[in-house]
Short mmCIF file of C-alpha atoms in Angstrom, two decimals:
data_model
loop_
_atom_site.label_atom_id
_atom_site.label_comp_id
_atom_site.label_asym_id
_atom_site.label_seq_id
_atom_site.Cartn_x
_atom_site.Cartn_y
_atom_site.Cartn_z
CA ILE A 1 -8.87 -0.28 11.34
CA HIS A 2 -8.04 1.37 8.34
CA ILE A 3 -5.33 -0.77 6.01
CA HIS A 4 -3.49 0.89 3.90
CA ARG A 5 0.04 1.43 2.45
CA PRO A 6 2.71 4.42 3.78
CA GLY A 7 1.55 7.73 2.57
CA ARG A 8 -2.13 6.03 1.39
CA ARG A 9 -0.60 5.26 -2.34
CA PRO A 10 -3.34 3.36 -3.87
CA PHE A 11 -3.29 -0.64 -4.52
CA THR A 12 -4.48 -3.00 -7.12
CA PHE A 13 -6.51 -5.87 -6.11
CA ALA A 14 -6.96 -9.08 -8.17
CA GLY A 15 -10.26 -9.70 -9.27
CA LEU A 16 -12.06 -11.61 -11.83
CA TRP A 17 -15.26 -10.58 -13.79
CA GLU A 18 -17.41 -12.21 -15.76
CA ARG A 19 -20.19 -11.39 -18.21
CA TRP A 20 -22.62 -14.26 -19.08
CA SER A 21 -26.21 -15.20 -19.73
CA LYS A 22 -28.53 -17.61 -17.78
CA GLY A 23 -29.82 -18.61 -21.37
CA GLN A 24 -30.58 -16.42 -24.51
CA ASP A 25 -33.69 -18.02 -25.22
CA GLU A 26 -35.57 -16.92 -22.48
CA GLY A 27 -34.85 -12.97 -23.29
CA GLN A 28 -32.81 -12.58 -19.30
CA PRO A 29 -30.49 -9.66 -19.54
CA PRO A 30 -26.74 -10.83 -19.18
CA VAL A 31 -25.66 -10.79 -15.72
CA GLU A 32 -22.22 -8.99 -14.98
CA SER A 33 -20.51 -10.14 -11.54
CA CYS A 34 -17.19 -9.11 -10.23
CA THR A 35 -15.12 -10.92 -7.07
CA ILE A 36 -11.64 -9.88 -5.31
CA LEU A 37 -9.45 -12.66 -4.92
CA THR A 38 -8.24 -13.36 -1.42
CA THR A 39 -5.20 -14.99 0.31
CA SER A 40 -4.17 -15.74 3.86
CA ALA A 41 -3.55 -12.66 5.70
CA ASN A 42 0.27 -11.24 5.96
CA GLU A 43 2.00 -10.98 9.36
CA THR A 44 0.58 -7.35 9.66
CA VAL A 45 -2.96 -7.94 8.81
CA ARG A 46 -3.28 -11.47 10.82
CA GLY A 47 -4.31 -9.65 13.90
CA VAL A 48 -7.20 -8.29 12.13
CA HIS A 49 -8.76 -11.13 9.91
CA ASP A 50 -6.80 -14.44 8.63
CA ARG A 51 -7.36 -13.31 4.75
CA MET A 52 -6.73 -10.14 3.04
CA PRO A 53 -6.94 -9.10 -0.81
CA VAL A 54 -4.29 -10.45 -3.65
CA ILE A 55 -2.40 -7.21 -3.80
CA LEU A 56 -0.57 -6.65 -7.19
CA GLU A 57 2.48 -4.43 -7.95
CA GLY A 58 4.44 -3.79 -10.99
CA ASP A 59 4.65 -6.32 -13.43
CA ALA A 60 2.69 -8.75 -11.60
CA ARG A 61 -0.27 -6.00 -12.54
CA LEU A 62 0.51 -5.96 -15.77
CA ALA A 63 0.31 -9.74 -16.01
CA TRP A 64 -2.87 -10.42 -14.49
CA LEU A 65 -4.39 -8.00 -16.56
CA ASP A 66 -2.96 -9.76 -20.04
CA ALA A 67 -5.36 -12.38 -21.32
CA SER A 68 -2.56 -14.03 -23.10
CA SER A 69 -0.71 -14.58 -19.80
CA ASP A 70 -0.37 -18.34 -18.50
CA PRO A 71 -2.62 -19.24 -16.00
CA ALA A 72 -0.07 -21.43 -14.29
CA ALA A 73 2.48 -17.81 -13.78
CA LEU A 74 -0.74 -15.87 -12.63
CA GLN A 75 -1.47 -18.97 -10.18
CA GLU A 76 1.86 -17.87 -8.43
CA LEU A 77 0.80 -14.21 -7.90
CA LEU A 78 -1.56 -15.57 -5.53
CA ARG A 79 -0.03 -15.12 -2.41
CA PRO A 80 -0.13 -12.54 0.97
CA TYR A 81 1.41 -9.18 -0.11
CA ASP A 82 5.22 -8.64 1.09
CA GLY A 83 5.41 -5.02 1.02
CA THR A 84 4.55 -2.79 3.96
CA LEU A 85 1.10 -2.13 4.84
CA GLU A 86 -0.01 0.55 7.73
CA LEU A 87 -3.20 -0.39 10.28
CA THR A 88 -4.90 2.65 11.78
CA PRO A 89 -7.81 2.51 14.25
CA VAL A 90 -10.98 4.20 12.80
CA SER A 91 -14.50 4.90 13.99
CA LYS A 92 -16.72 2.45 13.78
CA LEU A 93 -18.74 4.96 11.33
CA VAL A 94 -16.97 2.67 8.77
CA ASN A 95 -18.99 -0.78 9.61
CA SER A 96 -22.09 0.86 8.31
CA PRO A 97 -22.56 1.40 3.90
CA ARG A 98 -24.80 4.07 4.73
CA ASN A 99 -21.94 6.33 6.30
CA ASP A 100 -20.78 7.42 2.95
CA SER A 101 -17.79 9.63 4.12
CA PRO A 102 -14.47 10.76 4.53
CA ARG A 103 -14.86 10.50 8.17
CA CYS A 104 -15.11 6.90 8.20
CA LEU A 105 -11.43 7.23 7.63
CA ASP A 106 -10.86 9.57 10.62
CA PRO A 107 -7.75 7.88 13.25
CA VAL A 108 -9.18 7.64 16.72
CA GLN A 109 -7.13 6.38 20.04
CA LEU A 110 -7.95 3.24 21.10
#
Protein backbone atom coordinates (compact mmCIF):
# COMPACT_ATOMS: atom_id res chain seq x y z
CA ILE A 1 0.00 0.00 0.00
CA HIS A 2 1.28 3.45 -0.94
CA ILE A 3 0.16 5.96 1.70
CA HIS A 4 0.21 9.52 0.41
CA ARG A 5 -1.42 12.92 0.57
CA PRO A 6 -3.84 13.96 -2.19
CA GLY A 7 -1.91 14.95 -5.27
CA ARG A 8 1.12 13.15 -3.82
CA ARG A 9 2.17 16.34 -2.05
CA PRO A 10 5.16 15.78 0.26
CA PHE A 11 4.84 15.70 4.03
CA THR A 12 7.24 15.99 6.94
CA PHE A 13 7.87 13.28 9.54
CA ALA A 14 8.95 14.15 13.08
CA GLY A 15 12.38 12.67 13.63
CA LEU A 16 15.38 12.76 15.91
CA TRP A 17 19.03 12.93 14.91
CA GLU A 18 22.02 12.56 17.18
CA ARG A 19 25.80 12.44 16.88
CA TRP A 20 27.58 10.74 19.74
CA SER A 21 30.82 8.97 20.57
CA LYS A 22 31.35 5.66 22.31
CA GLY A 23 34.44 7.11 23.90
CA GLN A 24 36.75 9.91 22.88
CA ASP A 25 39.77 8.08 24.30
CA GLU A 26 39.21 4.95 22.20
CA GLY A 27 39.67 6.75 18.89
CA GLN A 28 36.24 5.62 17.73
CA PRO A 29 34.59 7.70 15.01
CA PRO A 30 31.37 9.45 16.04
CA VAL A 31 28.09 7.63 15.47
CA GLU A 32 25.32 9.45 13.66
CA SER A 33 21.88 8.00 14.26
CA CYS A 34 18.34 8.97 13.38
CA THR A 35 14.82 7.75 13.94
CA ILE A 36 11.32 8.56 12.70
CA LEU A 37 8.86 9.04 15.56
CA THR A 38 5.63 7.08 15.39
CA THR A 39 2.22 7.36 17.02
CA SER A 40 -1.07 5.49 16.93
CA ALA A 41 -2.53 5.08 13.45
CA ASN A 42 -5.31 7.38 12.36
CA GLU A 43 -8.55 5.99 10.94
CA THR A 44 -7.19 5.86 7.37
CA VAL A 45 -4.00 3.96 8.23
CA ARG A 46 -5.43 1.71 10.96
CA GLY A 47 -6.47 -0.98 8.44
CA VAL A 48 -2.85 -1.28 7.31
CA HIS A 49 -0.95 -0.91 10.60
CA ASP A 50 -1.51 0.12 14.21
CA ARG A 51 1.21 2.82 14.08
CA MET A 52 2.14 5.61 11.70
CA PRO A 53 4.85 8.27 11.49
CA VAL A 54 4.14 11.57 13.24
CA ILE A 55 3.35 13.95 10.36
CA LEU A 56 3.98 17.66 10.92
CA GLU A 57 2.62 20.60 8.95
CA GLY A 58 2.99 24.39 9.01
CA ASP A 59 3.78 25.87 12.42
CA ALA A 60 4.19 22.39 13.94
CA ARG A 61 7.02 21.68 11.50
CA LEU A 62 8.71 24.96 12.36
CA ALA A 63 8.33 24.37 16.11
CA TRP A 64 9.79 20.86 15.79
CA LEU A 65 12.91 22.22 14.10
CA ASP A 66 13.35 25.13 16.54
CA ALA A 67 15.86 24.11 19.22
CA SER A 68 14.39 26.71 21.60
CA SER A 69 10.89 25.12 21.56
CA ASP A 70 9.45 23.96 24.87
CA PRO A 71 9.70 20.13 25.03
CA ALA A 72 6.26 19.92 26.67
CA ALA A 73 4.73 21.82 23.74
CA LEU A 74 6.48 19.50 21.28
CA GLN A 75 5.01 16.48 23.09
CA GLU A 76 1.57 17.73 22.00
CA LEU A 77 2.61 17.30 18.35
CA LEU A 78 3.09 13.53 18.74
CA ARG A 79 -0.42 12.54 17.69
CA PRO A 80 -2.09 10.85 14.72
CA TYR A 81 -2.31 12.94 11.56
CA ASP A 82 -5.72 14.56 11.14
CA GLY A 83 -5.29 15.58 7.51
CA THR A 84 -6.35 13.60 4.46
CA LEU A 85 -4.30 10.59 3.39
CA GLU A 86 -4.96 8.25 0.49
CA LEU A 87 -4.14 4.55 0.21
CA THR A 88 -3.22 3.12 -3.18
CA PRO A 89 -2.56 -0.62 -3.66
CA VAL A 90 0.85 -1.21 -5.26
CA SER A 91 2.70 -4.35 -6.40
CA LYS A 92 4.84 -6.48 -4.12
CA LEU A 93 7.93 -4.95 -5.76
CA VAL A 94 7.82 -2.44 -2.90
CA ASN A 95 8.58 -5.21 -0.38
CA SER A 96 12.28 -5.42 -1.30
CA PRO A 97 14.90 -2.67 -1.01
CA ARG A 98 16.57 -4.18 -4.10
CA ASN A 99 13.70 -2.74 -6.15
CA ASP A 100 14.69 0.93 -6.23
CA SER A 101 12.41 1.96 -9.05
CA PRO A 102 9.43 4.23 -9.69
CA ARG A 103 7.59 1.05 -10.70
CA CYS A 104 7.21 0.31 -6.95
CA LEU A 105 4.49 2.97 -6.87
CA ASP A 106 2.55 1.75 -9.92
CA PRO A 107 -1.06 1.16 -8.82
CA VAL A 108 -2.43 -2.37 -9.05
CA GLN A 109 -5.94 -3.77 -8.84
CA LEU A 110 -6.67 -5.98 -5.84
